[in-house]
Coordinates of C-alpha atoms in Angstrom, one line a residue:
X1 CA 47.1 -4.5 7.6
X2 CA 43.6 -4.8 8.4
X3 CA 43.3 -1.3 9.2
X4 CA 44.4 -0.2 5.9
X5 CA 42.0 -2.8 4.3
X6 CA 38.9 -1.7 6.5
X7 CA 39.8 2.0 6.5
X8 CA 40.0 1.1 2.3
X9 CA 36.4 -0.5 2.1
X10 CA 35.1 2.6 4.1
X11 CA 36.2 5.1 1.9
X12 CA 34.6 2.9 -1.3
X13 CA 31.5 2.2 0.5
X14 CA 31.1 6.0 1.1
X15 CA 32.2 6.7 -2.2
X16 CA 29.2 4.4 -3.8
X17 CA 26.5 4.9 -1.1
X18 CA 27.2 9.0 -3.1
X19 CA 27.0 7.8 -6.3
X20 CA 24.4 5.8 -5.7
X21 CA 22.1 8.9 -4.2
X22 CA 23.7 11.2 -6.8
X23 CA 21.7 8.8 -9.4
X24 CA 18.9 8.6 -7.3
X25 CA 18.7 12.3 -7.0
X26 CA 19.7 12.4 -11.3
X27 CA 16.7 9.7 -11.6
X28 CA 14.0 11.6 -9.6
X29 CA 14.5 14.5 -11.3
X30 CA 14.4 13.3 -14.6
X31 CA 11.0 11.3 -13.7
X32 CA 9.6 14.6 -12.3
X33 CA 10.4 16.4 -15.5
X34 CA 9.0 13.9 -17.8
X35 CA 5.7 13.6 -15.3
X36 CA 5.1 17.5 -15.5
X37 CA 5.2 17.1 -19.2
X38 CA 3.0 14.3 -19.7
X39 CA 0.5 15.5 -16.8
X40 CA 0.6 19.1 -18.5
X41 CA -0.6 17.4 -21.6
X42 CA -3.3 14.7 -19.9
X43 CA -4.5 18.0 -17.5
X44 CA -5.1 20.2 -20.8
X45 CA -6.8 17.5 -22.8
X46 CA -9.2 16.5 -19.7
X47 CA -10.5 20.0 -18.2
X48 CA -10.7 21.1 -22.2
X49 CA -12.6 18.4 -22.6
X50 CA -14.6 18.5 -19.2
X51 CA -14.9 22.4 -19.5
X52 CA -15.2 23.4 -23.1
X53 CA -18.5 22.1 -24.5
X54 CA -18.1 23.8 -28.1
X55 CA -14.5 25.2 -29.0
X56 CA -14.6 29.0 -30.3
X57 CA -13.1 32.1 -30.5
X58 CA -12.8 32.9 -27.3
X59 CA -14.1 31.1 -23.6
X60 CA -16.9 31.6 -21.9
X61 CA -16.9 32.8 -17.9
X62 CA -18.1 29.1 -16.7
X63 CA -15.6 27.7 -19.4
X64 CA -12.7 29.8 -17.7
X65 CA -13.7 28.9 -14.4
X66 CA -14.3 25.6 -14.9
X67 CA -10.8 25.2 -16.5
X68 CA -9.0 26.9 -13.6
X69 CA -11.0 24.7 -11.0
X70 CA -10.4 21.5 -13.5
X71 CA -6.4 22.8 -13.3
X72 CA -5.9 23.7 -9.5
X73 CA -7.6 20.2 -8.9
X74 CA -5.7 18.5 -11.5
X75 CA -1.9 20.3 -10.2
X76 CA -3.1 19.4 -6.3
X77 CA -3.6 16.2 -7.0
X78 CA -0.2 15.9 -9.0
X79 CA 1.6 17.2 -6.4
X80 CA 0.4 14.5 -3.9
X81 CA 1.3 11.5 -6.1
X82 CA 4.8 13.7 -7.2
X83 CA 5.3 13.8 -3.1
X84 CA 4.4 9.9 -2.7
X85 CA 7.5 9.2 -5.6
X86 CA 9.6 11.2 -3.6
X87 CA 9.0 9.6 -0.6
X88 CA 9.3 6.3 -2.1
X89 CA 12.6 7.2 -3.3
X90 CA 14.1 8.7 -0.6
X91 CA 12.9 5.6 1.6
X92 CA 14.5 3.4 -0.8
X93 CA 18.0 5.7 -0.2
X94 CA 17.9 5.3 3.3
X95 CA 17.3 1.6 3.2
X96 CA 20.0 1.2 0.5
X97 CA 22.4 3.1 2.5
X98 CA 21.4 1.5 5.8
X99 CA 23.0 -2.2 4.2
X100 CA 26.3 -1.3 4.7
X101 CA 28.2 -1.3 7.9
X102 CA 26.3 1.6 9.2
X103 CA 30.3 3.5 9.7
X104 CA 30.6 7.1 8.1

């Protein structure tokens, strides 16, 4: 009957619109991880650079300060872009799950 078909094609588009956001979800956090590495890396090469004008023993005051100003800059302005991707992504989700019939 066409009950049982549409009542059918509900419970599968449900059941993808999940998997679909699952993998979104999966996707987004695997960006995030690999972004905190690679930004980790870029972040200590440019303040060490930017901060540490001859490498020794130890750092000076104005080296250390400079590197946690360089790093709290650095981290805020990660977080904004981090927030952007999110954003992006969960914009996409909704507009994915918006295609279907709009029934759940």
């Amino acid at each position: 009957s066409l009950f049982l078909i549409l009542h059918a094609y509900l419970r599968y588009s449900s059941t993808m619109e999940d998997q679909l956001r699952a993998g979104m979800q999966q996707a987004l956090a695997q960006v995030q991880a690999q972004f905190a590495v690679a930004s980790g890396q870029i972040m200590i090469e440019k303040c060490f650079n930017k901060c540490v004008s001859r490498p020794g023993s130890s750092l000076s005051g104005s080296e250390r300060s400079c590197l946690l100003g360089c790093r709290q800059a650095f981290s805020d302005t990660m977080q904004v872009c981090q927030d952007a991707i999110a954003r992006k992504m969960q914009e996409d989700m909704k507009r994915q799950g918006g295609s279907g019939l709009g029934m759940h």
